[in-house]
Coordinates of C-alpha atoms in Angstrom, one line a residue:
M1 CA 0.2 -0.1 0.0
A2 CA 1.4 3.2 -1.2
A3 CA 2.0 5.9 1.7
S4 CA 0.0 9.0 2.0
T5 CA 1.9 12.0 0.7
T6 CA 0.1 14.5 3.0
A7 CA 1.1 14.7 6.9
P8 CA -1.2 13.7 9.2
D9 CA -1.0 17.0 11.1
S10 CA -1.8 19.0 8.2
P11 CA -4.6 21.8 8.4
V12 CA -7.4 21.4 6.3
R13 CA -7.6 24.7 4.5
R14 CA -11.4 26.4 4.1
K15 CA -12.4 28.5 1.3
P16 CA -12.6 32.2 3.3
R17 CA -15.7 33.7 3.7
A18 CA -17.3 35.8 1.2
T19 CA -19.2 38.2 3.5
Q20 CA -19.7 38.5 7.2
R21 CA -21.2 36.2 9.9
G22 CA -24.8 37.1 10.7
R23 CA -27.2 39.1 9.1
Q24 CA -25.9 41.4 6.2
L25 CA -26.8 44.9 5.6
E26 CA -29.3 46.0 3.6
P27 CA -28.4 48.8 1.6
A28 CA -31.9 50.4 0.9
A29 CA -32.2 50.0 4.5
L30 CA -28.9 52.2 4.9
A31 CA -30.3 54.5 2.6
E32 CA -33.6 54.7 4.6
I33 CA -31.6 55.5 7.6
E34 CA -29.5 58.4 6.3
T35 CA -32.4 60.1 4.7
L36 CA -34.2 60.0 7.9
L37 CA -31.5 61.1 10.0
A38 CA -29.8 63.4 7.5
G39 CA -27.8 66.3 9.3
R40 CA -28.3 64.4 12.7
A41 CA -25.3 63.9 14.7
R42 CA -23.5 60.3 14.9
A43 CA -22.1 60.4 18.3
R44 CA -23.3 57.6 20.7
D45 CA -25.1 59.7 23.1
H46 CA -27.6 60.5 20.3
L47 CA -28.6 56.7 20.0
I48 CA -31.9 57.0 21.9
E49 CA -33.1 60.3 19.9
H50 CA -32.4 58.5 16.6
L51 CA -34.3 54.9 17.8
H52 CA -37.3 57.6 18.5
A53 CA -36.8 59.1 15.1
I54 CA -37.0 55.9 13.4
Q55 CA -39.7 54.4 15.7
D56 CA -41.9 57.8 15.4
A57 CA -41.4 57.5 11.2
C58 CA -42.0 53.8 10.9
G59 CA -44.2 52.5 14.2
H60 CA -41.6 50.0 15.1
L61 CA -37.7 49.5 15.0
A62 CA -37.3 46.8 12.6
L63 CA -33.8 45.0 12.7
R64 CA -32.8 45.8 9.3
H65 CA -33.1 49.4 10.5
L66 CA -30.9 48.8 13.7
R67 CA -28.4 47.2 11.8
A68 CA -28.3 50.2 9.2
L69 CA -28.2 52.2 12.0
A70 CA -25.3 50.7 13.6
Q71 CA -23.2 50.7 10.1
W72 CA -24.2 54.9 10.2
M73 CA -23.3 55.6 13.8
N74 CA -20.1 53.1 13.5
L75 CA -21.0 51.4 16.2
P76 CA -21.6 47.5 17.1
M77 CA -24.7 45.9 16.4
A78 CA -25.0 44.3 19.8
A79 CA -24.8 48.1 21.5
V80 CA -27.5 49.4 19.2
Y81 CA -29.9 46.1 20.0
E82 CA -29.3 46.0 23.8
T83 CA -29.9 49.8 24.2
A84 CA -33.1 49.6 21.8
T85 CA -34.5 46.4 23.6
F86 CA -33.9 47.7 27.3
Y87 CA -36.7 50.7 27.0
A88 CA -39.9 49.6 27.1
H89 CA -41.7 52.2 24.5
F90 CA -39.3 50.6 21.4
D91 CA -41.6 48.2 19.7
I92 CA -38.6 45.6 18.1
V93 CA -39.8 43.9 14.8
R94 CA -37.7 40.8 14.6
E95 CA -37.5 38.9 10.9
G96 CA -40.7 37.3 10.0
E97 CA -42.8 39.0 13.0
I98 CA -46.0 41.0 12.1
P99 CA -45.4 45.0 12.9
P100 CA -47.8 46.2 15.7
P101 CA -51.0 48.1 14.4
A102 CA -51.1 51.6 13.6
V103 CA -52.4 52.3 17.1
T104 CA -51.7 51.4 20.2
I105 CA -53.9 51.6 23.5
R106 CA -51.8 51.7 26.5
V107 CA -54.3 51.3 29.7
C108 CA -52.4 52.5 33.0
D109 CA -52.0 50.0 35.3
S110 CA -50.6 51.8 38.0
L111 CA -51.9 51.8 41.8
S112 CA -53.9 54.7 41.4
C113 CA -55.7 53.5 38.4
E114 CA -56.3 50.0 39.4
L115 CA -58.2 51.3 42.2
A116 CA -60.1 53.5 39.4
G117 CA -61.4 50.3 37.6
A118 CA -58.1 50.0 34.8
R119 CA -58.2 46.4 35.2
T120 CA -62.1 46.3 33.9
L121 CA -61.3 48.7 31.4
H122 CA -58.3 47.1 29.9
A123 CA -60.4 43.8 29.6
A124 CA -63.4 45.8 28.1
L125 CA -61.3 47.6 25.6
A126 CA -59.4 44.1 24.8
A127 CA -62.6 42.5 24.0
E128 CA -64.2 45.1 21.6
L129 CA -61.5 46.0 19.9
D130 CA -59.8 44.1 16.8
P131 CA -56.4 43.3 17.8
A132 CA -55.1 43.5 13.9
Q133 CA -56.1 47.1 13.9
I134 CA -55.3 48.4 17.5
R135 CA -53.3 47.0 20.0
V136 CA -54.0 46.9 23.8
V137 CA -51.9 47.0 26.1
R138 CA -50.9 47.5 30.0
A139 CA -48.6 50.5 30.9
P140 CA -46.8 51.4 34.3
C141 CA -48.0 55.1 35.7
M142 CA -48.3 58.1 33.1
G143 CA -48.3 60.6 35.7
R144 CA -51.8 61.4 35.5
C145 CA -52.9 59.7 38.5
D146 CA -55.3 62.6 39.6
S147 CA -57.7 61.7 36.4
A148 CA -57.5 57.6 37.1
P149 CA -58.2 55.9 35.0
V150 CA -56.1 57.0 32.4
V151 CA -55.2 55.6 28.7
E152 CA -53.3 56.8 25.9
V153 CA -54.6 56.1 22.7
G154 CA -51.8 56.9 20.2
H155 CA -50.1 59.9 21.7
R156 CA -53.4 61.2 23.4
H157 CA -54.2 60.7 27.0
L158 CA -57.6 60.3 27.9
G159 CA -58.6 61.0 31.8
H160 CA -61.1 59.4 33.5
A161 CA -61.6 56.9 30.7
T162 CA -64.2 54.8 29.7
P163 CA -64.7 52.6 26.6
A164 CA -67.1 54.7 25.1
A165 CA -64.8 57.5 25.6
V166 CA -62.0 55.5 23.7
S167 CA -64.6 54.5 21.2
T168 CA -65.5 58.2 20.5
L169 CA -62.0 59.3 20.0
L170 CA -61.2 56.3 17.7
H171 CA -64.0 57.2 15.6
G172 CA -64.2 60.9 15.6
A173 CA -61.5 63.4 14.3
G174 CA -59.0 60.8 14.6
D175 CA -56.6 63.2 16.5
L176 CA -54.3 61.0 18.3
H177 CA -51.9 63.7 18.8
P178 CA -51.4 65.2 22.2
E179 CA -53.6 67.4 23.5
P180 CA -52.5 71.2 23.2
I181 CA -51.2 72.9 26.4
V182 CA -51.8 76.5 27.4
W183 CA -49.0 78.1 28.7
P184 CA -47.8 81.3 30.0
R185 CA -45.0 82.6 27.0
L186 CA -41.7 84.2 27.3
D187 CA -43.2 88.0 27.4
A188 CA -45.9 87.2 29.9
Y189 CA -43.3 85.8 32.1
R190 CA -40.6 88.5 31.8
S191 CA -43.4 91.3 32.3
E192 CA -43.7 89.6 35.9
G193 CA -40.1 89.9 36.7
G194 CA -39.0 86.3 34.9
Y195 CA -35.3 85.9 34.4
A196 CA -34.2 89.1 35.9
L197 CA -32.4 86.9 38.6
L198 CA -30.7 84.9 35.9
Q199 CA -29.4 88.2 34.6
S200 CA -28.1 89.7 37.7
V201 CA -26.3 86.1 38.5
R202 CA -24.8 86.5 35.2
D203 CA -23.3 90.2 35.6
G204 CA -22.2 89.2 38.9
S205 CA -24.6 91.7 40.7
V206 CA -25.7 88.6 43.0
S207 CA -23.1 86.4 43.8
I208 CA -23.4 82.5 43.8
E209 CA -22.5 82.8 47.5
R210 CA -25.3 85.1 48.3
L211 CA -28.0 83.2 46.4
S212 CA -26.7 79.9 48.0
Q213 CA -27.1 81.4 51.3
V214 CA -30.9 82.1 50.4
L215 CA -31.2 78.6 49.4
Q216 CA -29.8 77.6 52.7
D217 CA -32.2 79.8 54.8
A218 CA -34.8 79.1 53.1
G219 CA -34.1 75.1 53.9
L220 CA -34.4 74.0 49.7
R221 CA -34.0 70.1 49.3
G222 CA -34.0 68.0 46.7
L223 CA -37.8 67.4 45.6
G224 CA -37.4 64.3 43.3
G225 CA -37.2 62.1 46.6
A226 CA -33.7 62.0 48.1
G227 CA -34.0 65.3 50.0
F228 CA -30.4 66.5 49.8
P229 CA -30.0 70.3 50.5
T230 CA -29.5 72.0 47.3
F231 CA -27.0 74.5 48.2
K232 CA -24.3 71.3 49.2
K233 CA -24.8 69.8 46.1
W234 CA -23.8 73.1 44.1
A235 CA -21.0 73.4 46.3
F236 CA -19.9 69.6 45.8
V237 CA -20.0 70.2 42.0
R238 CA -18.3 73.7 42.4
A239 CA -15.5 72.1 44.3
E240 CA -14.9 70.0 41.2
P241 CA -12.7 70.5 38.0
A242 CA -14.3 71.8 35.2
P243 CA -16.0 71.1 32.2
R244 CA -18.8 70.2 34.5
Y245 CA -22.9 69.7 33.3
M246 CA -26.0 70.3 34.6
V247 CA -29.1 67.5 34.2
I248 CA -32.5 68.2 34.8
N249 CA -34.1 64.9 36.2
A250 CA -37.6 65.3 34.6
D251 CA -38.4 61.7 34.1
E252 CA -40.9 61.3 37.3
G253 CA -42.0 57.6 37.0
E254 CA -42.9 56.8 40.6
P255 CA -46.4 55.7 40.5
G256 CA -48.6 58.5 42.2
T257 CA -46.2 61.2 41.3
F258 CA -47.2 64.0 38.8
K259 CA -46.0 67.4 40.6
D260 CA -43.1 67.9 38.1
R261 CA -45.4 67.3 35.0
H262 CA -47.8 70.1 36.8
Y263 CA -45.2 72.8 37.7
L264 CA -44.0 72.4 33.7
E265 CA -47.3 72.8 32.1
Q266 CA -48.2 75.9 34.5
A267 CA -44.7 77.9 34.4
P268 CA -42.2 76.4 32.0
H269 CA -40.2 79.6 32.2
R270 CA -39.7 79.6 35.7
F271 CA -38.4 76.3 35.8
L272 CA -35.8 77.2 32.8
E273 CA -34.9 80.0 34.6
G274 CA -34.3 77.7 38.1
A275 CA -32.4 75.7 35.9
L276 CA -30.2 78.1 34.0
I277 CA -29.5 79.6 37.3
S278 CA -28.5 76.1 38.6
A279 CA -26.5 75.7 35.4
A280 CA -24.6 79.0 36.2
A281 CA -24.1 78.0 39.7
V282 CA -21.5 75.3 38.7
D283 CA -20.5 76.9 35.4
A284 CA -22.0 74.1 33.5
A285 CA -20.8 73.7 29.7
A286 CA -24.2 72.4 28.8
L287 CA -27.6 72.0 30.3
Y288 CA -29.2 68.7 29.5
I289 CA -33.2 68.0 30.3
Y290 CA -34.0 64.4 30.4
L291 CA -38.2 64.5 30.0
R292 CA -40.0 61.2 30.2
D293 CA -41.4 60.0 27.1
E294 CA -45.2 59.7 28.7
Y295 CA -45.2 63.8 28.7
P296 CA -45.4 64.0 24.8
G297 CA -47.3 67.5 25.2
L298 CA -44.8 68.8 27.3
H299 CA -42.0 67.7 24.8
A300 CA -43.7 70.6 22.4
V301 CA -44.0 73.1 25.4
L302 CA -40.3 72.8 26.1
R303 CA -39.1 72.9 22.4
T304 CA -41.0 76.0 22.0
A305 CA -40.2 77.9 25.3
I306 CA -36.6 76.6 24.6
A307 CA -36.6 78.4 21.4
E308 CA -38.1 81.6 22.8
V309 CA -35.0 81.6 25.4
E310 CA -32.4 81.2 22.6
S311 CA -34.3 83.8 20.6
A312 CA -34.1 86.4 23.2
G313 CA -30.7 85.8 23.9
L314 CA -31.0 84.3 26.9
A315 CA -29.1 81.0 26.3
A316 CA -26.6 80.5 23.4
P317 CA -28.2 78.0 21.0
G318 CA -27.7 74.4 22.0
Y319 CA -26.8 75.2 25.2
I320 CA -30.0 73.5 26.7
V321 CA -30.3 70.0 25.0
L322 CA -34.0 68.4 25.4
R323 CA -33.7 64.6 25.6
R324 CA -36.6 62.1 25.8
G325 CA -37.1 59.0 27.4
A326 CA -38.2 56.0 26.5
G327 CA -40.3 54.3 29.3
A328 CA -37.6 53.3 31.9
Y329 CA -38.7 54.0 35.5
I330 CA -35.2 53.2 36.7
C331 CA -34.1 56.2 34.9
G332 CA -35.2 58.0 37.7
E333 CA -32.0 57.3 39.4
E334 CA -29.2 60.1 38.5
S335 CA -26.6 57.4 37.6
A336 CA -28.8 55.3 35.4
L337 CA -30.4 59.0 33.7
I338 CA -26.8 59.7 32.8
E339 CA -26.1 56.3 31.6
S340 CA -29.3 56.9 29.1
L341 CA -28.4 60.1 28.5
E342 CA -25.1 58.5 27.0
G343 CA -27.3 56.4 24.7
K344 CA -27.1 53.3 26.7
P345 CA -28.9 50.9 28.8
G346 CA -30.1 53.2 32.0
K347 CA -28.6 50.9 34.3
P348 CA -27.3 52.4 37.4
R349 CA -23.5 52.7 38.3
H350 CA -21.7 51.5 41.2
R351 CA -20.9 54.3 43.4
P352 CA -18.3 55.4 44.5
P353 CA -17.5 57.8 42.4
F354 CA -20.6 60.0 42.4
V355 CA -22.0 61.8 39.6
A356 CA -21.0 65.0 41.2
Q357 CA -17.4 63.5 40.7
K358 CA -18.0 61.5 37.5
G359 CA -21.2 62.1 35.9
L360 CA -22.4 63.0 32.3
F361 CA -19.4 62.3 30.0
D362 CA -17.1 61.3 32.8
R363 CA -17.3 65.0 34.2
P364 CA -18.7 66.4 37.3
T365 CA -22.4 66.8 36.9
L366 CA -25.1 68.3 38.9
V367 CA -28.3 66.8 38.9
N368 CA -31.6 68.5 40.3
N369 CA -35.3 67.8 39.9
V370 CA -37.5 69.9 37.9
E371 CA -39.8 71.1 41.0
T372 CA -36.1 71.8 43.2
V373 CA -35.0 74.5 40.5
Y374 CA -38.5 75.6 39.7
W375 CA -38.4 77.3 43.5
I376 CA -35.1 79.1 43.0
P377 CA -36.4 82.2 41.5
L378 CA -39.6 82.5 43.8
L379 CA -37.4 81.9 46.8
W380 CA -35.3 84.8 45.7
Q381 CA -38.2 86.9 44.7
R382 CA -40.2 86.2 48.4
G383 CA -37.2 85.7 50.3
A384 CA -35.8 82.8 52.6
D385 CA -38.0 83.7 55.5
W386 CA -41.3 83.7 53.5
F387 CA -40.7 79.9 52.5
A388 CA -39.2 78.9 55.6
S389 CA -42.2 80.3 57.8
Q390 CA -44.4 78.2 56.3
G391 CA -44.9 74.9 57.5
R392 CA -46.5 72.7 60.7
N393 CA -45.8 70.7 63.5
G394 CA -42.0 72.0 64.0
R395 CA -41.3 71.8 60.3
K396 CA -40.5 74.6 57.7
G397 CA -41.4 75.1 53.9
L398 CA -43.8 73.9 51.5
R399 CA -44.5 70.7 49.8
S400 CA -46.3 69.6 46.5
F401 CA -48.2 66.4 47.5
S402 CA -49.4 64.6 44.4
V403 CA -52.6 63.3 45.7
S404 CA -54.8 60.6 44.3
G405 CA -56.8 57.7 45.4
R406 CA -59.7 57.7 47.5
V407 CA -60.1 61.4 47.6
N408 CA -63.0 63.8 46.6
K409 CA -60.2 66.2 45.1
P410 CA -57.2 64.3 43.8
G411 CA -54.1 66.6 42.3
V412 CA -50.9 68.8 43.2
H413 CA -51.8 70.7 46.2
L414 CA -49.0 72.9 47.7
A415 CA -49.3 72.8 51.5
P416 CA -47.2 73.2 54.7
A417 CA -44.1 71.0 55.2
G418 CA -45.2 68.8 58.3
I419 CA -49.0 68.8 57.4
T420 CA -50.5 65.4 58.4
L421 CA -52.3 62.7 56.1
Q422 CA -55.9 64.0 57.7
E423 CA -55.4 67.5 57.5
L424 CA -54.3 67.0 54.1
V425 CA -57.3 64.9 53.0
D426 CA -59.5 67.4 55.1
E427 CA -58.4 70.7 54.0
Y428 CA -57.0 70.6 50.7
C429 CA -58.5 67.3 49.3
G430 CA -62.1 67.5 50.2
G431 CA -62.5 64.8 52.5
M432 CA -62.8 60.8 51.8
A433 CA -64.4 60.1 48.5
E434 CA -68.1 59.2 49.2
G435 CA -68.4 55.6 50.8
H436 CA -64.8 55.4 51.9
R437 CA -63.3 55.4 54.6
L438 CA -59.6 55.8 55.3
L439 CA -57.7 52.4 55.4
A440 CA -54.3 53.2 54.5
Y441 CA -51.8 55.6 52.7
L442 CA -48.9 55.8 50.7
P443 CA -46.8 58.7 52.1
G444 CA -44.0 58.6 49.2
G445 CA -45.3 56.6 46.0
A446 CA -44.8 53.0 45.5
S447 CA -41.4 52.9 47.5
G448 CA -42.4 54.9 50.5
G449 CA -44.1 52.3 52.3
I450 CA -47.8 51.8 53.6
L451 CA -49.1 53.5 56.6
P452 CA -52.6 52.4 58.5
A453 CA -55.3 55.6 59.4
S454 CA -54.1 55.1 62.9
K455 CA -51.0 57.0 61.8
A456 CA -52.6 59.7 59.8
D457 CA -51.4 62.2 62.6
I458 CA -47.8 61.9 61.7
P459 CA -46.4 65.1 60.1
L460 CA -45.2 64.3 56.6
D461 CA -42.0 65.7 55.7
F462 CA -38.3 64.4 55.1
D463 CA -36.8 62.5 57.9
T464 CA -40.6 62.3 60.0
L465 CA -41.4 59.0 58.6
Q466 CA -38.6 56.8 58.7
P467 CA -39.1 55.4 62.4
H468 CA -42.1 54.2 60.6
G469 CA -40.2 52.3 58.1
C470 CA -41.6 54.7 55.4
F471 CA -39.9 58.1 53.3
I472 CA -41.9 61.0 51.9
G473 CA -39.8 60.8 49.0
S474 CA -41.3 62.8 46.2
A475 CA -44.6 63.5 48.2
A476 CA -47.0 61.3 46.5
V477 CA -49.6 60.6 48.5
V478 CA -52.0 57.6 47.3
V479 CA -55.1 57.1 49.6
I480 CA -56.5 53.7 50.2
S481 CA -59.7 52.7 51.5
D482 CA -61.2 50.0 53.8
Q483 CA -63.0 48.9 50.2
D484 CA -59.7 47.9 48.8
D485 CA -57.8 44.8 48.9
L486 CA -54.7 44.8 50.2
R487 CA -52.9 42.2 49.0
A488 CA -54.2 43.5 45.5
V489 CA -52.3 46.8 46.5
A490 CA -49.4 44.9 47.4
K491 CA -49.2 42.6 44.3
N492 CA -50.0 45.7 42.3
L493 CA -46.5 47.5 43.6
M494 CA -44.6 44.3 43.6
A495 CA -45.3 43.5 40.2
F496 CA -44.4 47.0 39.2
F497 CA -41.2 46.8 40.7
A498 CA -40.1 43.3 39.2
D499 CA -41.1 44.4 35.8
E500 CA -39.4 47.8 36.2
S501 CA -35.9 46.4 37.5
C502 CA -33.0 46.8 35.5
G503 CA -31.9 43.0 36.1
Q504 CA -28.4 44.3 36.7
C505 CA -28.3 43.0 40.6
T506 CA -29.5 39.5 41.5
P507 CA -31.1 40.8 44.7
C508 CA -33.4 43.2 42.9
R509 CA -33.8 41.1 39.7
V510 CA -34.8 37.9 41.4
G511 CA -36.0 39.2 44.8
T512 CA -38.8 41.2 43.0
E513 CA -40.2 38.4 41.4
K514 CA -39.6 35.9 44.0
M515 CA -41.6 38.2 46.5
L516 CA -44.4 38.9 44.0
G517 CA -44.7 34.8 44.1
L518 CA -44.8 34.9 47.8
L519 CA -47.5 37.3 47.5
E520 CA -49.8 35.1 45.7
R521 CA -50.1 32.5 48.5
D522 CA -53.2 32.4 51.1
E523 CA -50.4 32.3 53.9
W524 CA -47.6 34.3 54.3
D525 CA -44.9 33.5 55.6
A526 CA -43.8 36.6 57.4
G527 CA -40.3 35.4 58.3
Q528 CA -39.3 34.3 54.8
L529 CA -40.8 37.6 53.4
Q530 CA -38.9 39.6 56.3
R531 CA -35.2 38.0 55.3
L532 CA -35.9 38.5 51.8
A533 CA -36.5 42.1 52.3
Q534 CA -33.5 42.4 54.2
V535 CA -31.3 41.0 51.2
M536 CA -32.8 43.2 48.6
Q537 CA -32.0 46.2 51.2
D538 CA -28.7 45.1 51.6
A539 CA -27.5 44.1 48.6
S540 CA -29.4 45.9 45.6
I541 CA -27.1 48.5 44.0
C542 CA -29.9 51.4 43.9
G543 CA -32.8 52.4 45.1
L544 CA -35.2 50.6 43.3
G545 CA -34.2 46.9 44.8
Q546 CA -33.8 49.0 48.1
A547 CA -37.2 50.0 48.6
A548 CA -39.4 47.8 46.5
P549 CA -40.3 45.4 49.9
N550 CA -41.5 48.6 51.7
P551 CA -44.8 48.3 51.1
V552 CA -44.6 44.4 52.1
T553 CA -42.8 45.1 55.7
S554 CA -45.5 47.7 55.8
L555 CA -48.1 45.3 55.6
L556 CA -46.8 42.8 57.7
R557 CA -45.9 45.5 60.6
F558 CA -49.1 47.5 60.6
F559 CA -52.0 45.4 58.8
P560 CA -52.0 41.7 60.4
A561 CA -55.5 41.9 61.5
E562 CA -56.9 43.5 58.3
L563 CA -55.2 40.9 56.3
A564 CA -56.6 38.2 58.1
E565 CA -60.1 39.9 57.3
Q566 CA -59.3 39.8 53.8
G567 CA -58.3 36.3 53.8
I568 CA -54.6 36.2 54.3
S569 CA -53.2 33.9 57.0
L570 CA -49.8 34.9 58.8
R571 CA -47.2 32.6 59.4
P572 CA -45.2 34.4 62.4
A573 CA -41.7 35.0 61.8
A574 CA -40.5 33.1 64.6
A575 CA -42.1 29.8 63.6
N576 CA -40.3 30.1 60.1
T577 CA -37.6 27.4 59.4
E578 CA -37.7 27.9 55.6
S579 CA -35.0 30.1 53.7
A580 CA -35.9 33.2 51.7
S581 CA -34.2 31.5 49.0

């Protein structure tokens, strides 16, 4: 037998691939993207804006367009896909899938809307409408809790919605754009002294130190939830090297919160003046406003207001950058918001460093809430003593309470800091709704815990609720009555947190789902729930996972008798031997 002339270890040569691995770029898709985005920036931080532009034009995001966008922006397809799939408002259509219908109806399923019948409304709409023509989906809080239940038809919101009202809108004029907002324009605001403080800060007649002292004397704190003193935050960022940035967090997504929307609709120029003053205080290279996508009407308001400011020479063109969120509650956390501004999935960063040191584009960044900066011009005009003299029960200042649930007059109520829930309901909300008796209330939205009616006399303010396992947060007060199911309340809140978890850390990602499953049982193991809550509070990266157990731990602490009346038996913690895992 003749010996082989080929060495046994010689490699087998393969023909080189004619194309790259994976799906190939379609030249037609690239041409469409180039036409749609002509003249726009290709930097990574514009990615989410470009995704919005594609979806607005096409009604969805096809993979062919995502591949073309990746090519156009010189980004990996994985980066574009990861970002697009992270946000709830982007509809990804893969090969072979049918694009969503032209019209989508979103039914808010937040606690306030569920109390007002959103579940029944969703079922009725889903049964009546042709799914091939109109898509009906659940959606988290839309920031309109005072008119619950709320639906969004296209981009138009309906408060106190009914199937008949939705049908009338669909079969009427067909205008599914946001309802126009009437707001005071620049001339009206300036006629009342608007932007005078900004000019004084810029020309040096009012120093930053003097203005900071006014804010300190007034006791102005961050009103997005954390309550950090505003003057201290200014000082921390000013102490860092330039360039610095200013970011406004207008992504209020806490269920029950809608005060920022109220102030932006009522006084957008006062907000802009406060934001520009804050930017001047830290000598910011640019001012970014991150506005939640659930407020499409306000996007139009702010675009117009910013244009007025630029035309009047109060801000250089392009200095104020308005960015659009995409449906992610986690982006209310300041580092997640900054990740989103940079065109990435909104996952919170590990700290330190804090965003005051390394924030947007890795530079020192001042992050303030809408309402916080809204107050700055007013405090200067009326004086620190005017603000600090407000308050009850030993507290100082005013608080904007977003009140919803079982009251006669839900809405944004400006009331003294330290007011009690009972006083707030009686004096500002017209009392409890007819036929309802106060059972419980959420003092700080979904994450702020739940207190019983017996504690309706606690002053509502920063630092007053912590001894009771709760906090005021953004002052989103949801009132619950004796006709409401406490387990349904807890499940609604925990389902929200499970849906909104970014998934980055195991304690939050797994813990929220695990706790939701435990709430389904007719017997609640108090020990297991408490241990699971402790793990989430101790080990979650950000406030979402840390605060998610608060409604459940509140029910275990304050409502054992009420739970028993509603058919939930509690296994005492001392008798438990099962692991929380």
